[in-house]
Amino acid sequence: MGGLSKKIFQIQTISDQSKQERLLLDSGNLLFKRQSVAAGPNQERLTAAAIMQIYQKIGYDAVGIGPLDMAAGMDFLQTGVAEDFPWISANISDDRDKPLFRQWISKEIQGVQVVITSLSAPPTTLPPSIKVAPWESILPELLPRMTKDRNNPFIILLSTLSTEENRLIAEQYPAINLLLGAGQHLRNASPQLINNTLVTQTDKQGQYQGLLEISFGKQRTWGQNREKQLADLQNRLGSLNWQLQRLEKKSAGNTSKEKYSGTIARLHKDRDTINAQIASLQDTITKEQSPDMFTDQYQYRFIGLESNMPDDSSTDNILKDLNRQIRQLHKKPSKAKKTTDTMTLFSPWRDLVGFRVCESCHVLQTEFWQTTQHARAYTTLAVKEKNLDLECLPCHVTTDLFTTSLQNLPKEHLLTLPRELQSVGCESCHGSGKTHSVDPERFKMVRLPGKNICLNCHTPEHDDNFDYETKLVPISCPAELNK
Ligand code: HEC
Ligand code: HEC
Ligand code: HEC
Ligand code: HEC
């Protein structure tokens, strides 16, 4: 959620800087991190509702629906906080084939009718009485309906289908001018022209924003990327000039000038050709920039989120409200999940003993550990009133990282950890100590935690300059004095 607020700040800044009309689009998969979430009030649903509020507040024009958005069922998307949320999906319907969402929206931009539609990938298990039609059956009847009575529209397809399906669609439907993907496994993919469809996608989970600047021409075909062609030619010219200079110098101080003259003449000829090409390309560029330019042109860039970017203040209230709701929800964990139960019953805490037990034999290391940030990790959350937030707790408490990855934690138990497992304790780095604490000679601990252990928590998102060797120094416990 911290990322979302930074992303909004970035979008607002870019919009403020640009005088152009903008379209704010998201292809989908924005609400949840997995395909099904539990019923009833829980943090995942509260968070998803807040995301919808924020998207609506900053004025998204259209948002596609992916399998990760369907995790709480279709009602969740259609009712409640976001009644007029700009969801679109052309292929989600009820069991009588009645579409459940708007199938497209249109907007006039720079005098051009832009029509935006969306295709959803089906989730692994479909909610009851919901159909997600395949693109092969939808597109042939959808496209004519969308473009009817529209003069030369620009068509955008938002898609959570696979890269392969997107490619097939682009090949078969050149009428689609722009296809924005949001599959689950692709990183940033620079725009690629397939027939007449520009296909692109940004990294998942909002780590990047894609900014595509389009100037519309008279015809709905893409022009070539002249700037790149020009840069390539200028590069070649540069290297030719360099070769020529070198050869001319060599030949000047050489008795057998003929040895070089052939090559020099050829290079001169090449240079003339390239100069002519550059002149003609510059001419084309000037023409294309004139008002009656023929084709559509684009420029793009991907903009990464940086952890030091400020949060957007207009979303503050929504996020504060969300935190209040989460605290309210988690204040009294159910009686069935008492602290003692968590430690005795549930893996990955079952074999942990907590730092107080270690202290009884390792006074020196415990005193040292208490001076490190790790010992304060839980307090850090508490000060920010984030210690009841299931998104934050995994890395700010002690779990057995040698047996359970943070992704697979039974998160609800994080709220019932005993005090000695709050903060990043001994056993986060040295492994669980139940047997060792009883018979240390027979059951050894991990002495030096490897880099992979740290990386569970020191992920790029939370620590963008983690260097194992450097960061090991301030946290390495001292050896026993008598060794
Ligand atoms: C009953 C006393 C006792 C308790 C309790 C105890 N240790 Fe140890 N620990 C030892 C002794 C003794 C050694 C040295 C064993 C040796 O050298 O063979 C040791 C060694 C270690 C080592 C070095 C690696 C090894 O196993 O030789 C680490 C790391 C360690 N302990 C961590 C912990 C942690 C973490 C806890 C709490 C979960 C803990 N110990 C609890 C007595 C204890
Ligand atoms: C269970 C999660 C977790 C593990 C495992 C972990 N850390 Fe940390 N680390 C944290 C958190 C959280 C903080 C910040 C605590 C705070 O400021 O409240 C932190 C802070 C630090 C700091 C101090 C802040 C800084 O950047 O200078 C260092 C150094 C550090 N960790 C190094 C390591 C190293 C090295 C390892 C592996 C041997 C490691 N950590 C393993 C979660 C973890
Ligand atoms: C994937 C693990 C992970 C998660 C999840 C996580 N943190 Fe942290 N956090 C860290 C690590 C690692 C550090 C230490 C960073 C460093 O060394 O620079 C840290 C440091 C911090 C700090 C102190 C440094 C600072 O930036 O001021 C705060 C505050 C903090 N985290 C708050 C949170 C909150 C709030 C959440 C939930 C929204 C959260 N963390 C979720 C791993 C995590
Ligand atoms: C962030 C990771 C981390 C945490 C948390 C941590 N340690 Fe360590 N510990 C280390 C590292 C690194 C070393 C140095 C290992 C080496 O150099 O071989 C070490 C060494 C040790 C040793 C071996 C000392 C020796 O004689 O060589 C003991 C014992 C130990 N730690 C106990 C503890 C106890 C007890 C706690 C909790 C109070 C704790 N550690 C918390 C990382 C950690």
XYZ file of C-alpha atoms and ligand atoms in Angstrom:
655
model
C 0.000 0.000 0.000
C 2.948 2.303 0.629
C 3.860 1.723 -3.007
C 0.409 2.731 -4.171
C 0.616 6.129 -2.524
C 3.998 6.785 -4.177
C 2.601 5.636 -7.511
C -0.275 8.120 -7.212
C 2.198 10.891 -6.420
C 4.101 9.977 -9.566
C 0.984 9.956 -11.756
C -0.133 13.356 -10.446
C 3.322 14.835 -11.016
C 3.512 13.593 -14.587
C -0.026 14.836 -15.324
C 0.778 18.251 -13.876
C 3.910 18.560 -16.012
C 2.203 17.585 -19.232
C -0.343 19.812 -20.912
C -1.693 16.901 -22.959
C -5.039 15.236 -22.398
C -4.440 12.002 -20.548
C -5.989 8.581 -20.342
C -5.330 6.727 -17.112
C -5.622 2.988 -17.692
C -4.896 -0.168 -15.736
C -5.224 -3.582 -17.319
C -6.183 -5.259 -14.040
C -4.853 -7.585 -11.320
C -4.652 -4.724 -8.850
C -6.769 -5.740 -5.861
C -5.430 -8.974 -4.403
C -2.195 -10.933 -4.314
C -3.853 -14.336 -4.705
C -6.817 -15.802 -6.516
C -9.059 -16.504 -3.549
C -9.475 -14.774 -0.193
C -11.466 -15.817 2.858
C -15.021 -14.599 3.370
C -15.979 -12.074 6.001
C -14.164 -8.917 7.024
C -10.390 -9.303 6.716
C -7.382 -7.185 5.913
C -7.199 -8.282 2.284
C -10.766 -7.176 1.557
C -10.366 -3.888 3.440
C -7.178 -3.177 1.488
C -8.812 -3.998 -1.857
C -11.681 -1.634 -1.061
C -9.182 1.137 -0.269
C -7.353 0.524 -3.558
C -10.647 0.973 -5.432
C -11.337 4.211 -3.552
C -7.912 5.562 -4.449
C -8.173 4.607 -8.125
C -11.539 6.274 -8.291
C -10.358 9.379 -6.526
C -7.515 10.081 -8.912
C -9.742 9.490 -11.912
C -8.800 6.321 -13.721
C -10.653 6.204 -17.025
C -10.835 2.435 -17.364
C -9.635 -0.534 -15.353
C -9.614 -4.120 -16.635
C -10.512 -7.079 -14.452
C -8.002 -9.859 -13.924
C -8.186 -13.134 -11.992
C -6.545 -11.424 -9.001
C -9.426 -8.948 -8.884
C -12.059 -11.687 -8.751
C -10.672 -13.267 -5.542
C -13.491 -11.947 -3.359
C -16.235 -12.677 -5.900
C -17.993 -10.454 -8.430
C -20.327 -8.800 -5.926
C -17.307 -7.295 -4.268
C -16.428 -5.497 -7.513
C -19.956 -4.380 -8.292
C -21.238 -3.081 -4.995
C -20.173 -1.148 -1.943
C -17.552 1.585 -2.048
C -17.110 1.624 -5.766
C -20.498 1.621 -7.414
C -19.412 3.701 -10.378
C -15.891 2.360 -10.486
C -14.643 2.285 -14.111
C -14.327 -1.510 -14.339
C -14.622 -2.829 -17.847
C -14.652 -6.393 -19.124
C -16.015 -7.575 -22.432
C -16.045 -11.260 -21.579
C -17.351 -11.668 -18.003
C -21.051 -12.530 -17.966
C -23.687 -14.300 -15.889
C -24.779 -17.798 -16.869
C -27.280 -16.348 -19.352
C -24.504 -14.508 -21.191
C -25.555 -11.092 -19.878
C -22.390 -8.998 -19.448
C -21.738 -8.060 -15.810
C -19.663 -4.970 -16.539
C -19.487 -2.286 -19.172
C -17.887 -3.912 -22.196
C -16.171 -0.745 -23.364
C -16.001 2.956 -22.792
C -15.134 5.716 -25.236
C -13.583 9.123 -24.876
C -12.650 11.799 -27.369
C -8.985 12.775 -27.225
C -7.307 15.273 -29.570
C -10.433 14.988 -31.723
C -10.074 11.206 -32.054
C -12.660 8.725 -30.769
C -10.750 6.422 -28.425
C -12.590 3.210 -27.520
C -11.290 1.087 -24.664
C -12.291 -2.494 -24.018
C -10.908 -5.279 -21.872
C -10.521 -9.053 -21.879
C -10.222 -10.964 -18.616
C -8.319 -14.190 -18.064
C -10.428 -16.695 -16.123
C -9.432 -17.412 -12.506
C -8.446 -20.986 -11.546
C -11.873 -21.495 -9.976
C -14.816 -19.531 -11.339
C -17.278 -17.949 -8.894
C -20.733 -19.616 -9.097
C -22.886 -18.744 -12.130
C -20.171 -16.641 -13.750
C -18.828 -17.167 -17.235
C -15.589 -15.874 -18.692
C -15.854 -16.265 -22.458
C -12.764 -16.997 -24.552
C -11.467 -14.136 -26.707
C -11.996 -16.178 -29.878
C -15.763 -16.044 -29.416
C -16.009 -12.475 -28.109
C -13.852 -10.372 -30.415
C -15.554 -11.149 -33.770
C -18.901 -9.781 -32.560
C -17.545 -7.164 -30.159
C -15.308 -5.166 -32.497
C -18.048 -4.349 -35.064
C -20.388 -3.219 -32.261
C -17.689 -1.051 -30.711
C -16.743 0.693 -33.930
C -20.246 1.098 -35.379
C -21.062 4.772 -36.150
C -17.545 5.821 -35.213
C -15.277 7.485 -37.706
C -11.772 6.075 -37.667
C -11.615 5.223 -33.941
C -8.462 4.347 -31.987
C -9.036 1.033 -30.201
C -7.324 0.038 -26.968
C -7.545 -3.454 -25.491
C -6.670 -4.024 -21.834
C -5.842 -7.690 -21.319
C -4.913 -10.050 -18.516
C -4.594 -12.919 -21.003
C -1.246 -14.635 -21.574
C 1.506 -13.134 -23.737
C 0.861 -15.846 -26.316
C -2.866 -15.053 -26.513
C -2.124 -11.332 -26.771
C 0.200 -12.026 -29.680
C -2.452 -14.063 -31.500
C -5.026 -11.324 -30.962
C -2.646 -8.694 -32.337
C -1.944 -10.842 -35.385
C -5.623 -11.484 -36.130
C -7.122 -8.082 -35.254
C -5.113 -5.205 -36.743
C -8.097 -2.956 -35.899
C -6.861 -2.985 -32.295
C -4.315 -0.186 -32.171
C -2.935 -0.663 -28.685
C -2.887 -3.728 -26.431
C -1.899 -3.236 -22.801
C -1.159 -6.496 -20.994
C -1.170 -7.301 -17.285
C -0.344 -10.992 -17.148
C 1.102 -12.223 -13.902
C 4.641 -13.137 -14.881
C 5.958 -10.537 -17.292
C 8.342 -7.744 -16.425
C 8.308 -4.472 -18.354
C 7.928 -5.177 -22.045
C 8.776 -2.346 -24.427
C 6.162 -1.591 -27.071
C 6.345 -4.063 -29.900
C 4.509 -3.625 -33.160
C 2.661 -6.764 -34.288
C 1.030 -5.986 -37.628
C -0.697 -2.742 -36.710
C -1.114 -3.409 -32.988
C 1.288 -1.891 -30.500
C 1.668 -4.402 -27.643
C 3.190 -3.475 -24.303
C 3.024 -4.199 -20.599
C 4.460 -2.832 -17.363
C 5.846 -4.770 -14.422
C 3.349 -6.394 -12.065
C 2.179 -4.921 -8.753
C 2.701 -1.321 -9.769
C 6.486 -1.231 -9.435
C 6.639 0.666 -12.719
C 4.423 3.035 -14.625
C 4.317 3.001 -18.379
C 4.003 6.394 -20.004
C 2.988 6.312 -23.649
C 2.741 9.620 -25.485
C 0.743 9.364 -28.675
C 0.280 11.931 -31.407
C -2.608 10.955 -33.637
C -2.225 11.126 -37.399
C -4.941 11.084 -40.013
C -4.861 7.344 -40.418
C -4.959 4.649 -37.782
C -1.596 3.114 -38.674
C 1.575 3.425 -36.654
C 4.439 5.412 -38.087
C 7.996 4.286 -37.609
C 10.203 5.388 -34.796
C 12.117 8.073 -36.694
C 14.085 9.328 -33.715
C 15.699 5.933 -33.235
C 16.508 5.592 -36.946
C 18.120 9.015 -36.884
C 20.160 8.213 -33.786
C 21.381 4.960 -35.385
C 22.474 6.762 -38.540
C 24.256 9.454 -36.547
C 26.085 6.776 -34.586
C 27.271 5.150 -37.791
C 28.395 8.502 -39.127
C 30.393 9.110 -35.950
C 32.253 5.840 -36.187
C 32.978 6.360 -39.906
C 34.454 9.787 -39.208
C 36.645 8.301 -36.540
C 37.947 5.554 -38.878
C 38.612 8.080 -41.607
C 40.571 10.382 -39.321
C 42.702 7.501 -38.090
C 43.457 6.245 -41.602
C 44.215 9.696 -42.973
C 46.675 10.288 -40.156
C 48.355 6.955 -40.800
C 48.578 7.496 -44.520
C 50.022 11.028 -44.148
C 53.114 9.736 -42.385
C 53.478 6.705 -44.640
C 55.496 6.249 -47.766
C 53.170 3.719 -49.364
C 50.058 5.927 -49.460
C 48.399 3.691 -52.058
C 48.068 1.040 -49.369
C 45.279 3.100 -47.744
C 43.844 5.101 -50.617
C 41.333 2.426 -51.692
C 39.876 2.070 -48.205
C 39.759 5.829 -47.676
C 37.862 6.324 -50.917
C 35.326 3.646 -49.919
C 34.793 5.212 -46.495
C 34.246 8.627 -48.090
C 31.619 7.101 -50.319
C 29.893 5.449 -47.337
C 29.906 8.758 -45.538
C 28.228 10.516 -48.434
C 25.502 7.867 -48.512
C 24.809 8.193 -44.791
C 24.770 11.981 -44.967
C 22.195 11.765 -47.734
C 20.099 9.315 -45.689
C 20.196 11.631 -42.676
C 19.118 14.614 -44.761
C 16.198 12.701 -46.241
C 15.130 11.354 -42.835
C 15.236 14.836 -41.324
C 13.054 15.989 -44.179
C 10.521 13.204 -43.447
C 10.495 14.070 -39.742
C 9.706 17.721 -40.502
C 6.890 16.656 -42.805
C 5.441 14.224 -40.310
C 5.376 16.888 -37.628
C 3.265 19.102 -39.837
C -0.487 19.257 -39.074
C -1.530 16.936 -41.862
C 0.772 14.151 -40.773
C -0.347 10.768 -41.889
C 0.372 8.145 -39.232
C 0.089 7.827 -35.429
C 3.373 8.309 -33.590
C 4.399 7.217 -30.130
C 7.109 7.651 -27.543
C 7.266 5.666 -24.363
C 9.132 5.256 -21.140
C 8.840 3.120 -18.050
C 9.192 4.960 -14.803
C 10.304 3.002 -11.760
C 9.029 3.643 -8.235
C 11.757 4.823 -5.915
C 11.524 4.150 -2.205
C 12.462 7.753 -1.354
C 9.624 9.225 -3.416
C 7.071 11.118 -1.312
C 3.595 9.760 -0.649
C 0.617 11.437 -2.243
C -1.204 13.576 0.281
C -4.641 13.301 -1.358
C -4.716 9.570 -0.584
C -3.631 10.100 3.031
C -7.144 10.049 4.412
C -8.064 6.842 2.647
C -4.907 5.146 3.921
C -5.380 6.436 7.464
C -8.929 5.203 7.382
C -7.776 1.811 6.153
C -5.250 1.573 8.978
C -7.960 2.447 11.494
C -10.193 -0.294 10.117
C -7.361 -2.829 10.209
C -6.521 -1.957 13.825
C -10.162 -2.212 14.790
C -10.407 -5.599 13.131
C -7.216 -6.972 14.706
C -7.416 -5.447 18.161
C -8.956 -8.518 19.750
C -7.746 -11.675 18.051
C -10.239 -14.475 18.585
C -9.927 -16.441 21.801
C -9.178 -19.640 19.928
C -5.821 -18.221 18.892
C -4.167 -17.380 22.163
C -0.484 -16.542 22.441
C 0.420 -19.840 24.058
C -1.419 -21.765 21.338
C 0.551 -19.997 18.638
C 3.842 -21.018 20.194
C 2.918 -24.604 20.942
C 0.602 -25.521 18.089
C 1.482 -23.698 14.938
C 4.383 -24.220 12.618
C 6.568 -22.141 12.015
C 6.566 -21.098 15.683
C 6.230 -24.518 17.260
C 9.983 -25.073 17.597
C 10.939 -21.545 18.619
C 11.695 -20.662 22.240
C 12.229 -16.890 22.088
C 15.285 -14.815 23.023
C 14.787 -15.014 26.812
C 15.674 -18.705 26.751
C 18.831 -18.100 24.681
C 19.815 -15.308 27.032
C 20.177 -17.751 29.908
C 23.308 -19.211 28.273
C 24.340 -16.462 25.787
C 24.325 -13.273 27.853
C 26.995 -11.561 25.788
C 25.261 -12.065 22.414
C 21.867 -11.154 23.838
C 23.147 -7.881 25.250
C 24.695 -7.127 21.886
C 21.548 -8.039 19.931
C 19.510 -5.696 22.113
C 21.557 -2.778 20.790
C 20.703 -3.592 17.133
C 17.765 -2.366 15.071
C 16.502 -5.944 14.828
C 15.575 -5.928 18.512
C 13.464 -2.797 17.908
C 11.761 -3.914 14.701
C 8.388 -4.443 16.381
C 8.544 -1.153 18.293
C 9.203 0.578 14.991
C 5.856 -0.707 13.736
C 4.055 0.066 16.981
C 5.230 3.698 16.895
C 3.680 4.000 13.434
C 0.541 2.175 14.605
C 1.295 -0.568 12.105
C 1.857 -3.418 14.539
C -1.587 -4.884 13.793
C -1.005 -4.842 10.049
C -0.570 -8.304 8.524
C 1.292 -6.795 5.563
C 4.036 -5.432 7.801
C 4.407 -7.980 10.578
C 6.100 -10.879 8.720
C 9.493 -9.120 8.487
C 9.311 -7.311 11.806
C 8.858 -10.416 14.009
C 10.586 -13.781 14.550
C 9.636 -16.805 12.453
C 11.515 -19.942 11.461
C 12.844 -18.899 8.071
C 14.671 -22.209 7.675
C 11.390 -24.141 7.401
C 8.736 -21.663 6.230
C 8.945 -18.892 3.663
C 7.300 -15.594 4.541
C 4.840 -16.051 1.664
C 3.492 -19.219 3.263
C 3.036 -17.887 6.791
C -0.333 -18.494 8.426
C -0.649 -14.739 8.791
C -3.504 -14.553 11.284
C -1.204 -15.975 13.999
C 1.169 -13.030 13.649
C -1.236 -11.114 15.890
C -0.897 -13.554 18.783
C 2.873 -13.876 19.044
C 4.308 -13.733 22.564
C 6.446 -10.731 23.388
C 9.740 -12.618 23.077
C 9.017 -13.382 19.415
C 8.076 -9.830 18.506
C 11.008 -8.150 16.671
C 13.642 -9.949 14.589
C 15.002 -12.344 17.217
C 17.889 -14.786 17.505
C 16.033 -17.623 15.850
C 15.334 -15.595 12.678
C 19.051 -15.894 11.947
C 20.195 -19.010 13.814
C 17.167 -21.284 13.305
C 14.756 -22.724 15.844
C 16.347 -23.510 19.204
C 14.022 -25.843 21.074
C 16.283 -28.893 21.036
C 19.537 -26.919 21.226
C 18.391 -25.140 24.380
C 17.991 -28.484 26.126
C 21.090 -30.213 24.775
C 23.440 -27.694 23.110
C 26.287 -30.183 22.701
C 24.173 -32.572 20.668
C 21.930 -30.133 18.710
C 23.884 -27.438 16.903
C 22.561 -24.102 15.739
C 23.399 -22.352 12.462
C 26.396 -20.219 13.402
C 26.586 -17.884 10.414
C 23.239 -17.096 8.709
C 23.716 -17.016 4.924
C 22.719 -14.214 2.604
C 19.475 -15.977 1.656
C 18.217 -15.700 5.221
C 18.652 -11.925 5.218
C 17.073 -11.611 1.775
C 13.783 -12.984 3.075
C 13.276 -9.551 4.611
C 15.878 -7.288 3.011
C 14.060 -7.391 -0.314
C 14.717 -4.685 -2.927
C 11.331 -3.189 -2.109
C 12.236 -2.637 1.553
C 16.001 -2.202 1.358
C 17.187 -1.093 -2.041
C 20.892 -1.152 -1.185
C 21.351 -4.402 0.705
C 24.919 -5.671 0.560
C 25.472 -8.834 2.618
C 29.139 -8.335 3.513
C 28.651 -4.716 4.546
C 25.440 -5.239 6.467
C 26.756 -8.307 8.265
C 29.251 -6.201 10.179
C 26.906 -4.193 12.422
C 24.703 -7.185 13.318
C 27.270 -9.987 13.896
C 27.069 -11.167 17.494
C 30.398 -11.197 19.357
C 32.216 -14.472 20.086
C 32.520 -15.719 23.649
C 35.319 -13.894 25.486
C 37.051 -17.038 26.645
C 37.439 -18.430 23.111
C 21.493 -24.354 28.009
C 22.356 -23.376 27.469
C 22.062 -22.871 26.046
C 20.908 -22.343 25.578
C 19.589 -22.183 26.304
C 21.185 -21.923 24.229
N 22.465 -22.218 23.906
Fe 23.393 -21.803 22.159
N 25.034 -22.769 22.768
C 25.236 -23.300 24.032
C 26.538 -23.916 24.102
C 27.132 -24.607 25.285
C 27.103 -23.740 22.816
C 28.455 -24.198 22.364
C 28.289 -25.603 21.846
C 29.598 -26.167 21.372
O 30.528 -25.405 21.197
O 29.579 -27.367 21.136
C 26.150 -23.018 22.037
C 26.363 -22.631 20.699
C 25.515 -21.799 19.993
C 25.793 -21.268 18.688
C 27.006 -21.546 17.831
C 26.732 -22.727 16.923
C 26.689 -24.032 17.655
O 25.586 -24.628 17.750
O 27.728 -24.455 18.138
C 24.740 -20.486 18.355
C 24.554 -19.701 17.056
C 23.821 -20.535 19.462
N 24.303 -21.328 20.424
C 22.604 -19.851 19.459
C 21.629 -20.059 20.439
C 20.296 -19.517 20.341
C 19.766 -18.644 19.222
C 19.625 -19.931 21.439
C 18.178 -19.690 21.776
C 17.239 -20.182 20.797
C 20.551 -20.717 22.214
N 21.739 -20.788 21.565
C 20.246 -21.307 23.413
C 24.342 -23.235 25.053
C 23.042 -22.802 24.985
C 12.906 -11.431 9.735
C 13.355 -10.354 8.887
C 14.806 -9.973 8.855
C 15.900 -10.803 8.682
C 15.909 -12.319 8.501
C 17.058 -9.949 8.684
N 16.687 -8.645 8.873
Fe 17.914 -7.054 9.021
N 16.343 -5.849 9.434
C 15.030 -6.241 9.430
C 14.193 -5.117 9.787
C 12.683 -5.123 9.878
C 15.053 -4.045 10.054
C 14.656 -2.635 10.490
C 14.332 -2.642 11.934
C 13.931 -1.274 12.429
O 14.597 -0.270 12.108
O 12.962 -1.215 13.188
C 16.420 -4.553 9.824
C 17.570 -3.790 9.978
C 18.839 -4.237 9.668
C 20.017 -3.450 9.776
C 20.084 -2.037 10.328
C 19.605 -1.031 9.334
C 20.607 -0.825 8.253
O 20.249 -1.002 7.092
O 21.765 -0.496 8.580
C 21.060 -4.211 9.316
C 22.512 -3.810 9.210
C 20.532 -5.498 8.976
N 19.179 -5.480 9.204
C 21.268 -6.554 8.477
C 20.771 -7.847 8.329
C 21.585 -8.985 7.927
C 23.034 -8.934 7.519
C 20.770 -10.067 7.944
C 21.107 -11.506 7.651
C 22.233 -12.049 8.369
C 19.456 -9.600 8.357
N 19.499 -8.255 8.567
C 18.354 -10.413 8.494
C 14.538 -7.487 9.117
C 15.312 -8.616 8.956
C 9.600 -7.998 3.164
C 9.944 -7.553 4.517
C 9.312 -6.297 5.068
C 7.978 -5.956 5.134
C 6.785 -6.749 4.596
C 7.919 -4.696 5.807
N 9.175 -4.283 6.165
Fe 9.646 -2.594 7.178
N 11.635 -3.014 6.962
C 12.144 -4.139 6.378
C 13.589 -4.056 6.363
C 14.542 -5.107 5.814
C 13.935 -2.833 6.958
C 15.334 -2.262 7.115
C 15.628 -1.436 5.907
C 17.074 -0.974 5.842
O 17.939 -1.641 6.398
O 17.287 0.043 5.173
C 12.671 -2.203 7.329
C 12.577 -0.965 7.950
C 11.391 -0.363 8.308
C 11.298 0.896 8.995
C 12.456 1.727 9.517
C 13.211 2.343 8.448
C 12.422 3.387 7.734
O 12.221 3.233 6.512
O 12.000 4.373 8.371
C 9.965 1.184 9.136
C 9.334 2.409 9.758
C 9.232 0.089 8.526
N 10.140 -0.829 8.041
C 7.856 0.028 8.450
C 7.161 -0.967 7.782
C 5.721 -0.932 7.567
C 4.789 0.157 8.041
C 5.406 -2.052 6.872
C 4.048 -2.467 6.370
C 3.394 -1.532 5.507
C 6.660 -2.788 6.652
N 7.683 -2.093 7.218
C 6.735 -3.998 6.015
C 11.422 -5.212 5.885
C 10.053 -5.234 5.721
C 20.393 -10.639 12.085
C 20.936 -11.926 12.381
C 21.277 -12.312 13.791
C 20.462 -12.229 14.898
C 19.064 -11.666 14.963
C 21.209 -12.809 15.979
N 22.424 -13.219 15.546
Fe 23.790 -14.279 16.624
N 25.094 -14.184 15.083
C 24.844 -13.598 13.875
C 26.059 -13.564 13.099
C 26.226 -12.988 11.714
C 27.061 -14.165 13.896
C 28.518 -14.331 13.565
C 28.776 -15.682 12.992
C 30.222 -15.853 12.584
O 30.912 -14.853 12.382
O 30.610 -17.015 12.449
C 26.396 -14.582 15.113
C 27.012 -15.302 16.113
C 26.337 -15.804 17.223
C 26.881 -16.764 18.182
C 28.211 -17.461 18.082
C 29.250 -16.630 18.767
C 30.599 -17.308 18.731
O 31.012 -17.788 19.767
O 31.186 -17.334 17.632
C 25.944 -16.945 19.149
C 26.060 -17.827 20.354
C 24.822 -16.109 18.818
N 25.101 -15.441 17.638
C 23.683 -15.986 19.566
C 22.638 -15.119 19.281
C 21.573 -14.848 20.193
C 21.419 -15.459 21.566
C 20.759 -13.965 19.559
C 19.513 -13.314 20.111
C 19.610 -12.680 21.404
C 21.329 -13.714 18.248
N 22.481 -14.423 18.140
C 20.731 -12.911 17.266
C 23.619 -13.113 13.405
C 22.519 -12.910 14.229
